[in-house]
Amino acid sequence: MGLGKLLHNHDHNHHDHDHDHGAGTMDRPRAYDVVNSVGMLGRRREAFTRLAALSGVRRGDRVLDVGCGTGYLTRIMAPVVGPEGHVTGVDPSEAMVDHARRRAPANCSYLVGEGQRLDLPDASFDVVVSSLAVHHMPAAERGAAVREMFRVLRPGGRLLVAESRRPAGRLAARLVGALGSPAMRHDPRELLGDLIPAAGFRVEGEGELPVLLYYVRGSRA
């Protein structure tokens, strides 16, 4: 299934419970999904499908999602890589990983672990992605996490890192501010800054999506 078709698929059959409410976010998977969905103004599926497309993921790829959370992006990429490919998600929260495993397609697997200390072999992935995760890492360890992304990516492999950006409109800013999202406390350009080129990546592009996301694309030479 191509990414273009996925953009028009409203995902009626997926198992995310986007309307189940709970307290907290990082160790409450359902509440985390609700907050992300509301924070993206109901366009979460579209946003993450576009991120997958920007990563250049294709059939047969081995993909790593650092800070995968509930596995939402991994499940979008799974039908794109197909049965020949594989998607691995890593997250420090056991609750998030358990939630992702319960919804995992056959070509997805998940590990509990920190992005700055990946227990994965060198040059073992074709694509590495990380969305809405860097701001959760201690500032002093963000560089180490991006260097780990470089280490596990094969030469010629592709990187995509995305973070939240503040909404321009006053009403949207109030809505997102009411959620108290820690991602909105950072300017994503300052947050990512020189982290990606300093880790050895060649930056190939950056930009904004109309659903409060900023992304940087890179590759390993």
Short mmCIF file of N, CA and C in Angstrom, two decimals, residues 35-203:
data_model
loop_
_atom_site.label_atom_id
_atom_site.label_comp_id
_atom_site.label_asym_id
_atom_site.label_seq_id
_atom_site.Cartn_x
_atom_site.Cartn_y
_atom_site.Cartn_z
N VAL A 35 -4.15 13.34 23.77
CA VAL A 35 -3.49 14.65 23.80
C VAL A 35 -2.86 14.96 22.45
N ASN A 36 -2.19 13.97 21.85
CA ASN A 36 -1.58 14.20 20.55
C ASN A 36 -2.61 14.48 19.47
N SER A 37 -3.72 13.75 19.51
CA SER A 37 -4.75 13.95 18.51
C SER A 37 -5.37 15.35 18.62
N VAL A 38 -5.67 15.77 19.85
CA VAL A 38 -6.25 17.10 20.05
C VAL A 38 -5.22 18.18 19.71
N GLY A 39 -3.97 17.97 20.14
CA GLY A 39 -2.92 18.95 19.88
C GLY A 39 -2.66 19.15 18.40
N MET A 40 -2.96 18.13 17.58
CA MET A 40 -2.80 18.25 16.14
C MET A 40 -4.12 18.57 15.45
N LEU A 41 -5.06 19.07 16.24
CA LEU A 41 -6.32 19.59 15.71
C LEU A 41 -7.07 18.56 14.88
N GLY A 42 -6.99 17.30 15.31
CA GLY A 42 -7.73 16.24 14.64
C GLY A 42 -7.10 15.75 13.35
N ARG A 43 -5.85 16.17 13.07
CA ARG A 43 -5.22 15.78 11.80
C ARG A 43 -3.96 14.95 12.04
N ARG A 44 -4.00 14.19 13.11
CA ARG A 44 -2.82 13.39 13.47
C ARG A 44 -2.47 12.36 12.41
N ARG A 45 -3.47 11.65 11.90
CA ARG A 45 -3.22 10.62 10.88
C ARG A 45 -2.54 11.23 9.66
N GLU A 46 -3.08 12.34 9.19
CA GLU A 46 -2.50 13.02 8.03
C GLU A 46 -1.06 13.44 8.32
N ALA A 47 -0.83 14.02 9.49
CA ALA A 47 0.50 14.53 9.83
C ALA A 47 1.53 13.41 9.85
N PHE A 48 1.21 12.30 10.50
CA PHE A 48 2.18 11.23 10.62
C PHE A 48 2.37 10.48 9.31
N THR A 49 1.34 10.42 8.49
CA THR A 49 1.50 9.82 7.17
C THR A 49 2.44 10.66 6.32
N ARG A 50 2.34 11.98 6.44
CA ARG A 50 3.25 12.86 5.71
C ARG A 50 4.68 12.73 6.24
N LEU A 51 4.82 12.56 7.55
CA LEU A 51 6.16 12.34 8.10
C LEU A 51 6.76 11.05 7.55
N ALA A 52 5.96 10.00 7.49
CA ALA A 52 6.45 8.74 6.93
C ALA A 52 6.90 8.93 5.48
N ALA A 53 6.12 9.68 4.71
CA ALA A 53 6.48 9.93 3.32
C ALA A 53 7.77 10.73 3.23
N LEU A 54 7.94 11.73 4.08
CA LEU A 54 9.14 12.55 4.08
C LEU A 54 10.38 11.75 4.46
N SER A 55 10.21 10.70 5.23
CA SER A 55 11.35 9.88 5.62
C SER A 55 11.91 9.08 4.46
N GLY A 56 11.14 8.94 3.39
CA GLY A 56 11.58 8.16 2.24
C GLY A 56 11.44 6.66 2.43
N VAL A 57 10.69 6.23 3.43
CA VAL A 57 10.52 4.80 3.69
C VAL A 57 9.90 4.12 2.48
N ARG A 58 10.39 2.90 2.18
CA ARG A 58 9.87 2.17 1.03
C ARG A 58 9.88 0.67 1.31
N ARG A 59 9.31 -0.07 0.40
CA ARG A 59 9.13 -1.51 0.58
C ARG A 59 10.47 -2.19 0.85
N GLY A 60 10.46 -3.07 1.84
CA GLY A 60 11.64 -3.84 2.18
C GLY A 60 12.59 -3.17 3.15
N ASP A 61 12.32 -1.92 3.52
CA ASP A 61 13.21 -1.19 4.43
C ASP A 61 13.17 -1.75 5.85
N ARG A 62 14.29 -1.60 6.54
CA ARG A 62 14.37 -1.83 7.99
C ARG A 62 14.33 -0.45 8.64
N VAL A 63 13.33 -0.22 9.47
CA VAL A 63 13.06 1.11 10.01
C VAL A 63 13.13 1.07 11.53
N LEU A 64 13.71 2.13 12.12
CA LEU A 64 13.74 2.29 13.57
C LEU A 64 13.03 3.58 13.94
N ASP A 65 12.11 3.51 14.90
CA ASP A 65 11.42 4.69 15.44
C ASP A 65 11.90 4.88 16.88
N VAL A 66 12.67 5.94 17.10
CA VAL A 66 13.24 6.24 18.42
C VAL A 66 12.26 7.11 19.20
N GLY A 67 11.83 6.61 20.36
CA GLY A 67 10.79 7.31 21.12
C GLY A 67 9.44 7.05 20.48
N CYS A 68 9.13 5.79 20.23
CA CYS A 68 7.96 5.42 19.42
C CYS A 68 6.63 5.64 20.12
N GLY A 69 6.66 5.84 21.46
CA GLY A 69 5.39 6.03 22.17
C GLY A 69 4.48 4.83 22.00
N THR A 70 3.26 5.09 21.61
CA THR A 70 2.26 4.01 21.46
C THR A 70 2.40 3.26 20.14
N GLY A 71 3.40 3.60 19.35
CA GLY A 71 3.62 2.89 18.09
C GLY A 71 2.79 3.40 16.93
N TYR A 72 2.23 4.60 17.06
CA TYR A 72 1.34 5.13 16.03
C TYR A 72 2.05 5.25 14.68
N LEU A 73 3.24 5.86 14.67
CA LEU A 73 3.96 6.04 13.41
C LEU A 73 4.46 4.69 12.88
N THR A 74 4.86 3.78 13.74
CA THR A 74 5.32 2.48 13.27
C THR A 74 4.22 1.75 12.52
N ARG A 75 2.98 1.88 13.00
CA ARG A 75 1.87 1.19 12.35
C ARG A 75 1.51 1.84 11.01
N ILE A 76 1.82 3.10 10.85
CA ILE A 76 1.62 3.74 9.55
C ILE A 76 2.67 3.25 8.55
N MET A 77 3.91 3.06 9.02
CA MET A 77 4.98 2.64 8.12
C MET A 77 4.94 1.15 7.81
N ALA A 78 4.34 0.35 8.68
CA ALA A 78 4.35 -1.11 8.52
C ALA A 78 3.83 -1.58 7.16
N PRO A 79 2.66 -1.12 6.68
CA PRO A 79 2.20 -1.60 5.38
C PRO A 79 3.04 -1.08 4.22
N VAL A 80 3.80 0.00 4.44
CA VAL A 80 4.65 0.54 3.37
C VAL A 80 5.88 -0.34 3.19
N VAL A 81 6.54 -0.76 4.29
CA VAL A 81 7.71 -1.62 4.16
C VAL A 81 7.32 -3.03 3.76
N GLY A 82 6.07 -3.41 4.03
CA GLY A 82 5.58 -4.72 3.61
C GLY A 82 6.19 -5.86 4.39
N PRO A 83 5.83 -7.10 4.04
CA PRO A 83 6.33 -8.27 4.77
C PRO A 83 7.83 -8.48 4.61
N GLU A 84 8.41 -7.89 3.55
CA GLU A 84 9.86 -8.01 3.36
C GLU A 84 10.64 -7.08 4.29
N GLY A 85 9.99 -6.04 4.77
CA GLY A 85 10.64 -5.08 5.65
C GLY A 85 10.28 -5.31 7.10
N HIS A 86 10.81 -4.44 7.97
CA HIS A 86 10.51 -4.55 9.39
C HIS A 86 10.63 -3.18 10.05
N VAL A 87 9.75 -2.92 11.01
CA VAL A 87 9.77 -1.66 11.76
C VAL A 87 9.99 -1.98 13.24
N THR A 88 11.00 -1.35 13.82
CA THR A 88 11.31 -1.52 15.24
C THR A 88 11.05 -0.22 15.97
N GLY A 89 10.34 -0.29 17.07
CA GLY A 89 10.11 0.88 17.91
C GLY A 89 10.83 0.74 19.23
N VAL A 90 11.42 1.85 19.71
CA VAL A 90 12.10 1.87 21.01
C VAL A 90 11.52 3.00 21.84
N ASP A 91 11.20 2.72 23.09
CA ASP A 91 10.67 3.76 23.99
C ASP A 91 11.05 3.40 25.42
N PRO A 92 11.36 4.41 26.26
CA PRO A 92 11.75 4.11 27.64
C PRO A 92 10.59 3.70 28.54
N SER A 93 9.36 3.90 28.09
CA SER A 93 8.19 3.60 28.91
C SER A 93 7.67 2.18 28.64
N GLU A 94 7.68 1.33 29.66
CA GLU A 94 7.15 -0.01 29.50
C GLU A 94 5.67 0.01 29.14
N ALA A 95 4.93 0.96 29.71
CA ALA A 95 3.51 1.05 29.42
C ALA A 95 3.26 1.35 27.94
N MET A 96 4.06 2.26 27.38
CA MET A 96 3.92 2.59 25.96
C MET A 96 4.27 1.38 25.09
N VAL A 97 5.36 0.71 25.42
CA VAL A 97 5.79 -0.45 24.64
C VAL A 97 4.77 -1.58 24.73
N ASP A 98 4.23 -1.83 25.91
CA ASP A 98 3.19 -2.87 26.04
C ASP A 98 1.98 -2.53 25.18
N HIS A 99 1.57 -1.27 25.20
CA HIS A 99 0.44 -0.81 24.39
C HIS A 99 0.73 -1.04 22.90
N ALA A 100 1.95 -0.67 22.47
CA ALA A 100 2.32 -0.84 21.06
C ALA A 100 2.36 -2.31 20.67
N ARG A 101 2.89 -3.15 21.53
CA ARG A 101 2.99 -4.59 21.22
C ARG A 101 1.62 -5.22 21.03
N ARG A 102 0.65 -4.79 21.82
CA ARG A 102 -0.69 -5.36 21.71
C ARG A 102 -1.35 -5.03 20.37
N ARG A 103 -0.87 -3.98 19.71
CA ARG A 103 -1.46 -3.55 18.45
C ARG A 103 -0.52 -3.78 17.26
N ALA A 104 0.56 -4.51 17.50
CA ALA A 104 1.62 -4.62 16.50
C ALA A 104 1.25 -5.50 15.32
N PRO A 105 1.43 -5.00 14.09
CA PRO A 105 1.36 -5.89 12.93
C PRO A 105 2.51 -6.89 12.98
N ALA A 106 2.46 -7.88 12.10
CA ALA A 106 3.46 -8.95 12.14
C ALA A 106 4.88 -8.44 11.88
N ASN A 107 5.00 -7.35 11.14
CA ASN A 107 6.34 -6.85 10.79
C ASN A 107 6.80 -5.70 11.68
N CYS A 108 6.24 -5.60 12.89
CA CYS A 108 6.66 -4.59 13.86
C CYS A 108 7.09 -5.28 15.16
N SER A 109 8.13 -4.73 15.79
CA SER A 109 8.53 -5.20 17.11
C SER A 109 8.95 -3.99 17.93
N TYR A 110 8.95 -4.14 19.26
CA TYR A 110 9.19 -3.01 20.15
C TYR A 110 10.13 -3.40 21.28
N LEU A 111 10.96 -2.44 21.69
CA LEU A 111 11.92 -2.64 22.76
C LEU A 111 11.80 -1.52 23.78
N VAL A 112 11.98 -1.85 25.04
CA VAL A 112 12.08 -0.83 26.07
C VAL A 112 13.54 -0.37 26.13
N GLY A 113 13.76 0.92 25.94
CA GLY A 113 15.12 1.43 25.97
C GLY A 113 15.16 2.92 25.72
N GLU A 114 16.31 3.51 25.99
CA GLU A 114 16.50 4.95 25.82
C GLU A 114 17.22 5.24 24.51
N GLY A 115 16.82 6.34 23.88
CA GLY A 115 17.41 6.71 22.60
C GLY A 115 18.90 6.96 22.68
N GLN A 116 19.37 7.43 23.82
CA GLN A 116 20.80 7.74 23.96
C GLN A 116 21.64 6.50 24.27
N ARG A 117 20.98 5.35 24.45
CA ARG A 117 21.69 4.09 24.71
C ARG A 117 20.94 2.97 24.01
N LEU A 118 21.02 2.93 22.68
CA LEU A 118 20.29 1.93 21.90
C LEU A 118 21.02 0.59 21.93
N ASP A 119 20.31 -0.44 22.34
CA ASP A 119 20.89 -1.79 22.36
C ASP A 119 20.62 -2.46 21.02
N LEU A 120 21.21 -1.89 19.97
CA LEU A 120 20.98 -2.35 18.60
C LEU A 120 22.31 -2.31 17.84
N PRO A 121 22.46 -3.18 16.84
CA PRO A 121 23.75 -3.25 16.12
C PRO A 121 24.01 -2.03 15.26
N ASP A 122 25.29 -1.80 14.99
CA ASP A 122 25.71 -0.74 14.07
C ASP A 122 25.12 -0.99 12.67
N ALA A 123 24.80 0.11 11.98
CA ALA A 123 24.42 0.07 10.55
C ALA A 123 23.35 -0.98 10.24
N SER A 124 22.35 -1.09 11.12
CA SER A 124 21.35 -2.15 10.96
C SER A 124 20.00 -1.67 10.43
N PHE A 125 19.88 -0.35 10.14
CA PHE A 125 18.61 0.18 9.65
C PHE A 125 18.80 1.03 8.40
N ASP A 126 17.76 1.01 7.56
CA ASP A 126 17.75 1.83 6.35
C ASP A 126 17.19 3.22 6.63
N VAL A 127 16.28 3.31 7.58
CA VAL A 127 15.62 4.57 7.93
C VAL A 127 15.52 4.66 9.45
N VAL A 128 15.84 5.83 10.00
CA VAL A 128 15.60 6.11 11.43
C VAL A 128 14.71 7.33 11.52
N VAL A 129 13.64 7.22 12.30
CA VAL A 129 12.73 8.35 12.51
C VAL A 129 12.60 8.59 14.01
N SER A 130 12.27 9.82 14.36
CA SER A 130 11.98 10.17 15.75
C SER A 130 11.02 11.34 15.75
N SER A 131 9.86 11.15 16.34
CA SER A 131 8.85 12.21 16.33
C SER A 131 8.39 12.54 17.75
N LEU A 132 8.45 13.82 18.08
CA LEU A 132 7.96 14.32 19.37
C LEU A 132 8.65 13.63 20.54
N ALA A 133 9.92 13.29 20.37
CA ALA A 133 10.64 12.55 21.41
C ALA A 133 11.85 13.29 21.95
N VAL A 134 12.54 14.07 21.12
CA VAL A 134 13.80 14.68 21.55
C VAL A 134 13.59 15.61 22.74
N HIS A 135 12.46 16.34 22.76
CA HIS A 135 12.25 17.28 23.87
C HIS A 135 12.04 16.58 25.20
N HIS A 136 11.73 15.28 25.19
CA HIS A 136 11.57 14.53 26.43
C HIS A 136 12.92 14.10 27.01
N MET A 137 13.96 14.11 26.19
CA MET A 137 15.28 13.65 26.64
C MET A 137 15.97 14.74 27.45
N PRO A 138 16.79 14.37 28.44
CA PRO A 138 17.58 15.39 29.15
C PRO A 138 18.43 16.16 28.14
N ALA A 139 18.51 17.47 28.30
CA ALA A 139 19.21 18.31 27.32
C ALA A 139 20.65 17.84 27.10
N ALA A 140 21.30 17.41 28.15
CA ALA A 140 22.70 17.01 28.04
C ALA A 140 22.88 15.70 27.27
N GLU A 141 21.79 14.95 27.07
CA GLU A 141 21.89 13.65 26.42
C GLU A 141 21.29 13.63 25.01
N ARG A 142 20.79 14.75 24.54
CA ARG A 142 20.18 14.77 23.21
C ARG A 142 21.21 14.52 22.12
N GLY A 143 22.39 15.08 22.28
CA GLY A 143 23.44 14.85 21.30
C GLY A 143 23.80 13.37 21.21
N ALA A 144 23.89 12.71 22.36
CA ALA A 144 24.20 11.27 22.38
C ALA A 144 23.12 10.47 21.67
N ALA A 145 21.85 10.88 21.82
CA ALA A 145 20.76 10.16 21.17
C ALA A 145 20.86 10.27 19.66
N VAL A 146 21.17 11.47 19.15
CA VAL A 146 21.29 11.63 17.70
C VAL A 146 22.52 10.89 17.18
N ARG A 147 23.58 10.84 17.95
CA ARG A 147 24.76 10.06 17.55
C ARG A 147 24.43 8.57 17.50
N GLU A 148 23.58 8.12 18.40
CA GLU A 148 23.13 6.72 18.35
C GLU A 148 22.30 6.46 17.10
N MET A 149 21.47 7.41 16.71
CA MET A 149 20.71 7.26 15.46
C MET A 149 21.67 7.11 14.28
N PHE A 150 22.75 7.90 14.29
CA PHE A 150 23.75 7.81 13.24
C PHE A 150 24.42 6.44 13.25
N ARG A 151 24.76 5.95 14.42
CA ARG A 151 25.47 4.67 14.54
C ARG A 151 24.68 3.50 13.98
N VAL A 152 23.38 3.46 14.28
CA VAL A 152 22.58 2.30 13.86
C VAL A 152 22.08 2.41 12.43
N LEU A 153 22.27 3.56 11.79
CA LEU A 153 21.83 3.76 10.42
C LEU A 153 22.94 3.32 9.46
N ARG A 154 22.58 2.61 8.42
CA ARG A 154 23.58 2.17 7.44
C ARG A 154 24.06 3.37 6.62
N PRO A 155 25.26 3.29 6.05
CA PRO A 155 25.70 4.34 5.12
C PRO A 155 24.70 4.52 3.98
N GLY A 156 24.34 5.76 3.71
CA GLY A 156 23.31 6.04 2.71
C GLY A 156 21.90 6.01 3.26
N GLY A 157 21.76 5.64 4.55
CA GLY A 157 20.45 5.59 5.17
C GLY A 157 19.87 6.97 5.44
N ARG A 158 18.58 7.02 5.75
CA ARG A 158 17.84 8.27 5.84
C ARG A 158 17.34 8.51 7.27
N LEU A 159 17.35 9.78 7.66
CA LEU A 159 16.91 10.20 8.99
C LEU A 159 15.79 11.22 8.87
N LEU A 160 14.80 11.12 9.75
CA LEU A 160 13.78 12.16 9.86
C LEU A 160 13.49 12.39 11.34
N VAL A 161 13.66 13.63 11.79
CA VAL A 161 13.34 14.01 13.17
C VAL A 161 12.29 15.11 13.13
N ALA A 162 11.23 14.94 13.90
CA ALA A 162 10.15 15.93 13.92
C ALA A 162 9.84 16.33 15.36
N GLU A 163 9.54 17.62 15.51
CA GLU A 163 9.13 18.15 16.81
C GLU A 163 7.95 19.09 16.61
N SER A 164 7.26 19.39 17.69
CA SER A 164 6.13 20.32 17.62
C SER A 164 6.61 21.74 17.40
N ARG A 165 5.80 22.52 16.72
CA ARG A 165 6.05 23.96 16.60
C ARG A 165 4.81 24.68 17.13
N ARG A 166 5.01 25.88 17.58
CA ARG A 166 3.90 26.64 18.15
C ARG A 166 2.96 27.09 17.04
N PRO A 167 1.65 27.03 17.28
CA PRO A 167 0.70 27.51 16.27
C PRO A 167 0.75 29.02 16.14
N ALA A 168 0.50 29.50 14.92
CA ALA A 168 0.53 30.94 14.66
C ALA A 168 -0.76 31.63 15.10
N GLY A 169 -1.89 30.97 14.91
CA GLY A 169 -3.18 31.57 15.24
C GLY A 169 -3.41 31.68 16.74
N ARG A 170 -4.05 32.75 17.17
CA ARG A 170 -4.27 32.98 18.59
C ARG A 170 -5.16 31.92 19.22
N LEU A 171 -6.24 31.53 18.52
CA LEU A 171 -7.16 30.54 19.07
C LEU A 171 -6.48 29.18 19.21
N ALA A 172 -5.76 28.79 18.16
CA ALA A 172 -5.06 27.50 18.21
C ALA A 172 -4.00 27.51 19.30
N ALA A 173 -3.31 28.63 19.46
CA ALA A 173 -2.29 28.73 20.50
C ALA A 173 -2.90 28.55 21.88
N ARG A 174 -4.09 29.13 22.10
CA ARG A 174 -4.76 28.98 23.39
C ARG A 174 -5.17 27.54 23.64
N LEU A 175 -5.68 26.88 22.58
CA LEU A 175 -6.10 25.49 22.71
C LEU A 175 -4.93 24.59 23.06
N VAL A 176 -3.84 24.72 22.32
CA VAL A 176 -2.67 23.89 22.57
C VAL A 176 -2.06 24.24 23.92
N GLY A 177 -2.03 25.52 24.28
CA GLY A 177 -1.50 25.92 25.57
C GLY A 177 -2.29 25.34 26.72
N ALA A 178 -3.59 25.20 26.54
CA ALA A 178 -4.45 24.64 27.58
C ALA A 178 -4.10 23.18 27.87
N LEU A 179 -3.52 22.50 26.87
CA LEU A 179 -3.14 21.11 27.07
C LEU A 179 -1.87 20.97 27.91
N GLY A 180 -1.12 22.06 28.02
CA GLY A 180 0.09 22.03 28.82
C GLY A 180 1.18 21.15 28.24
N SER A 181 1.24 21.05 26.91
CA SER A 181 2.21 20.18 26.27
C SER A 181 3.63 20.70 26.47
N PRO A 182 4.56 19.86 27.01
CA PRO A 182 5.94 20.31 27.17
C PRO A 182 6.62 20.56 25.84
N ALA A 183 6.13 19.93 24.76
CA ALA A 183 6.73 20.13 23.45
C ALA A 183 6.60 21.57 23.00
N MET A 184 5.56 22.26 23.45
CA MET A 184 5.31 23.62 23.00
C MET A 184 6.15 24.65 23.75
N ARG A 185 6.93 24.21 24.71
CA ARG A 185 7.79 25.14 25.44
C ARG A 185 9.09 25.40 24.69
N HIS A 186 9.33 24.68 23.60
CA HIS A 186 10.58 24.79 22.87
C HIS A 186 10.33 25.31 21.46
N ASP A 187 11.27 26.11 20.96
CA ASP A 187 11.32 26.39 19.54
C ASP A 187 12.03 25.20 18.90
N PRO A 188 11.39 24.49 17.97
CA PRO A 188 12.01 23.26 17.45
C PRO A 188 13.34 23.51 16.76
N ARG A 189 13.51 24.69 16.14
CA ARG A 189 14.79 24.98 15.49
C ARG A 189 15.90 25.12 16.52
N GLU A 190 15.57 25.72 17.66
CA GLU A 190 16.56 25.82 18.73
C GLU A 190 16.77 24.47 19.40
N LEU A 191 15.69 23.71 19.54
CA LEU A 191 15.77 22.41 20.19
C LEU A 191 16.68 21.46 19.42
N LEU A 192 16.48 21.38 18.10
CA LEU A 192 17.29 20.49 17.28
C LEU A 192 18.62 21.12 16.91
N GLY A 193 18.58 22.43 16.62
CA GLY A 193 19.80 23.20 16.39
C GLY A 193 20.83 22.49 15.55
N ASP A 194 22.02 22.35 16.12
CA ASP A 194 23.14 21.71 15.42
C ASP A 194 23.25 20.23 15.74
N LEU A 195 22.28 19.67 16.45
CA LEU A 195 22.38 18.27 16.88
C LEU A 195 22.59 17.32 15.71
N ILE A 196 21.84 17.52 14.64
CA ILE A 196 21.85 16.56 13.53
C ILE A 196 23.16 16.64 12.74
N PRO A 197 23.61 17.81 12.28
CA PRO A 197 24.91 17.84 11.60
C PRO A 197 26.07 17.49 12.52
N ALA A 198 25.98 17.85 13.81
CA ALA A 198 27.06 17.55 14.74
C ALA A 198 27.24 16.05 14.93
N ALA A 199 26.17 15.28 14.73
CA ALA A 199 26.26 13.82 14.86
C ALA A 199 26.85 13.17 13.62
N GLY A 200 27.03 13.95 12.55
CA GLY A 200 27.62 13.41 11.33
C GLY A 200 26.68 13.33 10.15
N PHE A 201 25.41 13.68 10.36
CA PHE A 201 24.44 13.62 9.27
C PHE A 201 24.60 14.77 8.29
N ARG A 202 24.26 14.50 7.05
CA ARG A 202 24.13 15.55 6.05
C ARG A 202 22.66 15.99 6.06
N VAL A 203 22.41 17.25 6.37
CA VAL A 203 21.03 17.77 6.38
C VAL A 203 20.58 18.00 4.95
#
